[in-house]
Each structure stands twice: as C-alpha cells, then as structure tokens.
XYZ file of C-alpha atoms in Angstrom:
397
model
C 88.569 71.403 72.621
C 84.927 72.521 71.689
C 81.606 71.104 73.195
C 82.343 73.321 76.643
C 85.984 73.027 76.436
C 88.346 75.800 77.651
C 88.957 78.635 75.746
C 91.713 78.237 72.896
C 94.127 80.458 72.279
C 97.582 80.850 70.298
C 99.109 78.098 72.549
C 96.986 75.289 71.829
C 97.555 72.572 69.223
C 97.352 69.182 68.452
C 99.949 67.355 66.365
C 98.392 64.547 64.679
C 100.613 61.712 63.022
C 99.311 59.702 59.882
C 101.096 56.222 60.115
C 100.757 52.884 59.036
C 98.870 50.334 61.210
C 97.854 46.736 60.929
C 94.268 47.850 59.196
C 95.376 50.694 57.553
C 96.695 54.252 58.440
C 96.187 55.203 61.783
C 95.396 58.837 63.206
C 97.180 59.280 66.741
C 96.719 62.835 68.148
C 98.577 64.775 71.220
C 97.511 68.160 72.756
C 99.946 70.410 73.743
C 99.500 73.850 75.621
C 102.037 76.270 75.319
C 102.299 78.036 78.789
C 104.108 80.870 80.376
C 107.244 78.762 81.510
C 106.677 75.246 79.921
C 104.504 73.224 77.360
C 101.656 70.923 78.680
C 100.583 67.456 77.532
C 96.601 68.366 77.472
C 95.787 64.680 76.081
C 96.508 61.854 74.106
C 94.587 59.332 72.028
C 93.978 57.459 68.541
C 91.761 57.142 65.828
C 90.781 55.381 63.120
C 90.019 58.096 60.358
C 89.593 61.839 60.252
C 85.798 61.690 61.060
C 86.695 59.523 64.205
C 89.616 62.073 65.120
C 87.144 65.236 64.688
C 85.028 63.358 66.991
C 87.180 63.338 69.945
C 89.393 66.879 69.785
C 86.646 68.821 68.062
C 87.796 71.462 65.691
C 88.547 74.519 67.452
C 91.892 73.308 68.271
C 94.357 73.838 65.367
C 96.280 70.676 63.838
C 99.671 70.442 62.604
C 99.867 67.339 60.831
C 102.679 64.918 60.110
C 102.033 61.955 57.478
C 104.860 59.038 57.604
C 103.354 55.849 56.203
C 104.660 53.441 53.296
C 103.629 55.588 50.489
C 106.095 58.573 51.831
C 110.171 58.406 50.430
C 112.985 59.523 52.081
C 116.334 60.494 51.489
C 119.645 61.516 53.175
C 121.908 63.837 51.220
C 124.437 66.640 52.681
C 123.371 69.923 53.376
C 124.601 72.138 50.763
C 123.221 74.325 48.184
C 119.053 75.796 48.399
C 116.258 73.384 49.910
C 115.368 72.853 45.806
C 118.909 71.975 45.024
C 118.860 69.378 47.877
C 115.622 68.087 47.230
C 116.854 67.634 43.380
C 120.108 65.177 44.580
C 117.734 63.361 46.937
C 114.884 62.931 44.180
C 116.552 62.943 40.904
C 114.138 63.280 38.329
C 111.142 64.413 40.861
C 108.403 66.575 39.697
C 108.768 68.731 42.764
C 105.710 70.321 41.708
C 103.675 67.808 42.208
C 105.052 66.310 45.434
C 104.694 67.468 49.311
C 108.783 67.921 50.546
C 109.961 68.007 54.042
C 113.597 68.453 54.654
C 115.435 68.756 58.361
C 119.069 69.039 58.864
C 121.265 68.386 61.584
C 125.067 68.571 61.676
C 126.000 68.434 57.644
C 123.154 66.146 56.752
C 119.470 66.872 55.210
C 116.569 64.398 55.827
C 114.285 64.857 53.059
C 110.534 63.201 52.594
C 107.908 63.289 49.636
C 105.119 62.105 48.845
C 102.387 62.848 46.184
C 101.138 66.202 46.694
C 97.397 64.859 45.134
C 97.604 61.928 48.635
C 98.772 64.490 50.840
C 95.649 67.067 49.865
C 93.071 64.098 49.860
C 94.010 63.813 53.749
C 93.899 67.323 54.544
C 90.343 67.831 52.832
C 89.443 64.684 54.567
C 90.062 66.301 57.793
C 88.629 70.220 56.156
C 85.411 68.615 55.504
C 84.983 67.686 59.355
C 85.864 71.278 60.238
C 89.894 71.041 61.174
C 91.990 73.571 60.197
C 95.754 71.881 59.216
C 98.124 74.899 59.747
C 101.543 72.576 59.549
C 102.292 69.656 57.302
C 105.129 67.413 57.579
C 106.228 64.611 55.546
C 108.298 61.760 57.047
C 109.598 61.615 60.873
C 112.709 63.745 60.695
C 110.953 66.075 63.342
C 111.779 63.007 65.707
C 115.076 64.342 65.832
C 113.972 67.066 68.407
C 113.004 64.591 70.771
C 116.972 64.065 71.524
C 116.679 67.511 73.961
C 113.593 66.129 76.032
C 114.382 62.715 76.563
C 116.451 61.709 79.985
C 120.125 61.524 79.449
C 121.020 58.081 78.400
C 117.488 57.371 77.135
C 118.044 55.241 73.457
C 116.007 57.112 71.015
C 113.826 54.583 70.061
C 110.354 56.372 69.087
C 106.969 55.314 67.387
C 106.429 52.039 65.777
C 110.101 51.401 65.839
C 111.289 54.076 64.010
C 114.503 55.784 65.054
C 116.145 58.821 63.358
C 120.056 60.167 64.801
C 123.324 60.292 63.688
C 125.237 57.204 62.224
C 128.897 57.706 61.706
C 128.384 61.370 61.785
C 125.465 60.963 58.926
C 121.990 61.569 59.563
C 120.234 57.818 59.744
C 116.790 56.550 59.794
C 115.871 53.192 60.793
C 112.725 51.053 61.124
C 112.832 48.208 63.669
C 110.304 45.319 63.179
C 110.294 44.764 66.925
C 107.342 46.393 68.604
C 107.581 50.154 70.442
C 108.432 50.809 73.602
C 105.810 50.808 75.816
C 105.931 54.388 77.080
C 108.384 57.506 77.094
C 109.285 59.970 79.969
C 109.300 63.566 78.816
C 110.223 65.578 81.522
C 108.127 64.190 84.018
C 104.966 63.444 81.629
C 104.581 59.782 80.060
C 103.470 59.280 76.822
C 102.830 56.307 74.652
C 105.997 55.815 72.345
C 103.556 55.489 69.417
C 102.414 58.735 70.064
C 105.950 60.222 69.883
C 106.050 61.811 66.064
C 102.139 63.681 66.762
C 104.241 64.591 70.029
C 107.306 66.309 68.527
C 105.338 67.665 65.237
C 102.851 69.881 67.737
C 106.026 70.675 69.535
C 107.806 72.182 66.773
C 104.745 73.868 65.607
C 104.869 75.866 69.216
C 108.455 75.798 69.344
C 110.120 75.905 65.775
C 113.895 75.942 65.489
C 115.964 76.160 62.943
C 116.753 73.453 59.951
C 113.054 72.871 59.255
C 112.282 73.582 55.943
C 109.140 72.735 53.768
C 107.905 73.181 49.744
C 104.285 72.725 49.902
C 103.774 76.157 52.056
C 100.761 77.217 49.725
C 98.411 74.214 50.901
C 98.096 75.780 54.228
C 97.508 79.224 53.403
C 93.721 79.325 53.353
C 94.043 77.515 56.839
C 96.530 79.636 58.456
C 94.398 82.740 57.420
C 91.519 81.196 58.957
C 93.200 80.071 62.153
C 94.100 84.266 62.615
C 90.660 85.039 62.497
C 89.507 82.764 65.018
C 92.025 83.959 67.150
C 91.359 87.727 66.373
C 87.468 86.824 66.848
C 88.024 85.189 70.007
C 90.042 88.117 71.029
C 87.196 90.344 70.547
C 85.270 88.331 71.977
C 87.333 88.120 75.327
C 87.561 92.461 74.934
C 83.902 92.851 74.317
C 83.398 90.553 77.605
C 85.638 92.490 79.015
C 84.017 95.703 78.219
C 80.650 94.403 79.409
C 81.937 93.340 82.777
C 83.374 96.963 83.236
C 80.190 98.366 81.686
C 78.621 96.281 84.760
C 81.199 96.991 87.460
C 80.796 100.753 86.674
C 77.159 100.645 86.533
C 77.235 98.818 90.102
C 79.499 101.412 91.306
C 77.419 104.354 89.908
C 73.792 102.769 91.472
C 75.647 102.456 94.731
C 77.180 106.329 94.690
C 73.709 107.707 93.714
C 72.036 105.206 96.447
C 74.599 106.583 99.105
C 74.256 110.151 97.768
C 69.997 109.565 98.361
C 70.108 108.212 101.645
C 72.665 111.041 102.672
C 69.982 113.511 100.669
C 67.159 111.453 102.511
C 69.133 112.039 105.704
C 69.243 115.374 105.610
C 65.598 116.094 104.700
C 64.913 114.126 107.704
C 67.171 116.568 109.697
C 65.696 119.399 108.141
C 62.079 118.459 109.126
C 63.704 117.743 112.623
C 64.602 121.188 112.883
C 61.597 122.492 111.371
C 59.431 120.947 113.872
C 62.406 121.928 116.671
C 61.945 125.533 115.341
C 58.192 125.611 115.786
C 57.811 124.272 119.099
C 60.611 127.120 120.299
C 58.526 129.363 118.381
C 55.327 127.946 120.441
C 57.442 128.166 123.531
C 58.331 131.873 122.768
C 54.778 132.864 122.289
C 53.769 131.419 125.493
C 56.533 132.945 127.847
C 55.467 136.063 125.674
C 51.995 135.621 126.960
C 53.409 135.000 130.338
C 55.446 137.865 130.689
C 52.570 140.156 129.632
C 50.526 138.770 131.943
C 53.162 139.034 134.867
C 53.969 142.368 133.422
C 57.614 141.565 132.881
C 56.791 142.722 128.736
C 59.333 145.158 127.767
C 61.327 145.341 131.477
C 64.640 144.486 128.984
C 63.963 147.415 126.724
C 63.281 150.031 129.823
C 66.206 148.703 131.686
C 68.535 149.702 128.375
C 66.555 153.230 128.672
C 67.064 153.643 132.250
C 70.773 152.506 131.946
C 71.277 155.022 128.857
C 69.569 157.626 130.875
C 72.089 157.489 133.819
C 75.548 157.272 131.450
C 74.268 160.286 129.427
C 73.627 162.499 133.127
C 75.687 165.723 133.041
C 77.972 165.711 136.403
C 76.204 168.642 137.950
C 73.223 166.584 138.084
C 73.161 163.923 140.586
C 70.551 160.966 140.413
C 69.408 159.439 143.629
C 67.257 156.851 142.528
C 65.878 155.496 139.338
C 62.817 153.230 139.445
C 61.696 151.291 136.211
C 57.847 150.522 136.013
C 57.064 151.933 139.408
C 53.834 151.262 141.646
C 51.071 153.602 141.151
C 50.067 153.951 144.632
C 51.212 152.767 147.962
C 50.520 148.942 148.246
C 47.238 147.921 150.289
C 46.360 144.932 152.157
C 44.863 142.209 149.967
C 44.937 143.962 146.853
C 47.263 143.484 143.897
C 50.352 145.726 143.088
C 49.228 148.241 140.102
C 52.580 149.295 138.386
C 52.712 151.564 135.538
C 54.199 149.786 132.790
C 56.260 151.677 130.467
C 57.276 154.754 132.830
C 60.667 155.701 134.128
C 60.875 157.684 137.444
C 64.276 159.183 138.179
C 64.800 161.025 141.794
C 67.967 163.345 142.049
C 69.499 166.662 143.219
C 70.455 169.895 140.705
C 71.350 173.292 141.782
C 71.012 174.829 138.625
C 67.189 174.702 136.935
C 68.282 175.815 133.420
C 70.761 172.817 133.224
C 67.745 170.723 134.221
C 65.443 172.190 131.799
C 68.254 171.566 129.147
C 69.204 167.718 129.956
C 65.213 167.354 130.013
C 64.966 168.805 126.598
C 68.308 166.600 125.123
C 66.390 163.482 126.700
C 63.409 164.580 124.295
C 65.672 164.310 121.363
C 66.833 161.249 122.363
C 65.015 158.049 120.193
C 62.849 155.561 122.112
C 62.852 158.048 125.178
C 58.952 158.817 124.831
C 57.537 161.690 127.021
C 59.661 163.404 129.737
C 57.703 165.558 132.390
C 58.912 167.270 135.462
C 56.816 166.035 138.767
C 58.594 168.044 140.774
C 61.300 170.332 142.030
C 61.771 171.820 145.777
C 64.652 173.222 147.830
C 65.579 170.743 150.645
C 66.731 171.842 153.881
C 69.885 169.591 154.463
C 71.781 171.869 152.057
C 72.063 169.600 149.344
C 70.724 171.441 146.610
C 67.274 171.363 145.065
C 65.465 167.643 144.481
C 63.691 166.935 141.927
C 61.605 163.855 140.224
C 61.080 163.552 136.681
C 58.941 160.942 135.015
C 59.764 159.617 131.005
C 57.093 157.703 129.772
C 56.294 155.467 126.238
C-alpha cells in the first residue's frame, strides 16, 4: 500500500467484491501477495463506498473487481460452442454490446452472469476518480468454484453472504441462502471472514488464472492495465537506478579506500626515504670524521700503500729476493719523549740481487706501472756472507 508501505511489485493485488448489503452496496477487499512458494494474505476489510475503500487500501495496488448484487443476472447453460453462442443461449435477445458478461465453465456446464455495461462503467469510474486501477472485472459469483481446491477436505462450500456455487446432479448450480454467512473460513491455515470469500477468490484468480474463465468486456480494462504496466516498469527502473546508485557509492568508497591506502604507503615510503637520507648524512659525517682522525693519526692512504706494496711483491722477478718491505717508514730512529715522524706515502724495499742490470731493469718496469710514483735506489753494496749484494729502494708518491 502507499503511505510509506512496502514495495508493490507484480505479485500484489486487491480483490474487491461489490455486493448487496443491508444499507446498499458494500465494498469488501482482500489484499493478496504472491511469493515464490505461496500466496500470502496481507490484509482484509470492508468499506461503504469507493472513496472509503481507497482511503483504506491506497492507490498503488491494482484492483481485481467482482460485482455480484441484485442487478446482476445469472444463468447456467451447457458448455457447448463459443462464448458468444453460450451467452446467446443464456440471455436470448440481449444486446451483448451493452452488457458486461463473465463466464466460467466446469464439467460440461457454464455459469454466465450479466449486468448493464453503463452501471459497471459507473462503478469502475468511481474507483478511477479516487486513483485506483481496475485491472480485472468479473460479474457474478462463479469464481467461488476456485475455493473447492483451497478449503479443507470435508468442508461444506458455504461462502460469502450465503452464496453457494457447485454441482447439483452433475450440473453447475447457484444457490442463495437466506441464513447468515459462516463466521470464517480456513484457507490453508489463514482465517478469513466468510463474507470476504468472493473478494478473496477474485484476487486469487487474477494472480493464478485457470482454465474456463472468460469475459466479454476486456475493452473496459485496456487503459488501467496499460497504467499498471507503466507503473511496474517505472518502479523497476527506480529500483534499477537505486541499485546503480548503491553500486556507484560502493565503488566510490572502495576507490577512496584504495587511494587512502596507496597514499599511506606513499607517505610511509617518503618517511622511510627521509630516514634513509638522514642516515646517509650521518654516515657521511662519520666518514668525514673518521678520515680526519685517520689523517691526524697518519693512517690515511694506508690501504692504498699496502695494495701498492703487495703489487710490487707480486711482480718481483725470481732472481731478486726481497727481505723487507716497509710502508711509511720512520724518518729517523725514535728518541726519548719525542713523537714518531714517518714518511707518508713511501715504500722502502730491502733485498738481494746478484745482477745489477736485472735490478735496473726491474726499477724501470716499476716506474712504468700506474700509481707507483718515483723509484729511487738508496744503496747497492756487496755482503761478506756470500748471499749476494744488498740493495735498498725507495718508492715515493
């Protein structure tokens, strides 16, 4: 229903019966909803006129209308020939174009009901003026035949306002009882006032149409059915639009979360880079301080000189024997309470060589090596121990 009610889809319908009451026509209604597995009774009620009915039920749910009052004519004929032929036999001489006619067949008989078209249009107009849409119009109580499959076994088919529809001696019959209706009927576990049975089956037959149900006034319902189809499409488009909006909102939220996460990762990387830059600056400062300390202690370049000394030793010819190789030698003998003074960047080599020409050739080869520096012979003298002449070289920067 409207007024903030639930969504109304294609499975909602209001069965409305217009019947004779003590003070005039009575509008009884039953709201049915078709689910996936069953049809559910949403509500029921009674109204004195069309405006009161719409006030109770709203305008969003379509109406399946059944008229069964004293100005309706009912007949039973054999189920033979077309619907028009059956109507012609039931209402001989009647102008069918000026009437609304409903038929329902069962086991070889057809129940026919007719009322003036103008009166039926008046009832539908009164509902349409209040905003309702009548998508089905039935004349007479013949749809009560559908109750037989819904009532518990062994239940007597006493229905609304004492109306009974069934088979007598194999022929379809309609009986009116002057006694009051039963209090309620049990419809598969749901209780419903017996006076609302015709409204119930009208809605039921609209949701679950069966065979043998015919009417000759379909043209009166064309406009309302088109409006109902338009309403269904409109509400489906609204739901689809809502689904799209929810999807976009969820997508935007996910995108924002991803952007925030990537920004957090980027911020973390920036912080780590800044920390690394600070660590590099600290390491650079420590290196500068260490180099300054090494320079003050006379250790700067020691590794480079040691590499030079190792290269010299590795490329010394076999006839030349090296006895001692000194890196950064002292300038003089140490004196008491005086600081040691070394010759930085100098390598002194002591060794023996019997061939002075080979020694000179080796010195020349040392001068040609990159990074060796100057090569100077400090001394070359014979020895008394028979081990060959001694030499002393100095390799400078």
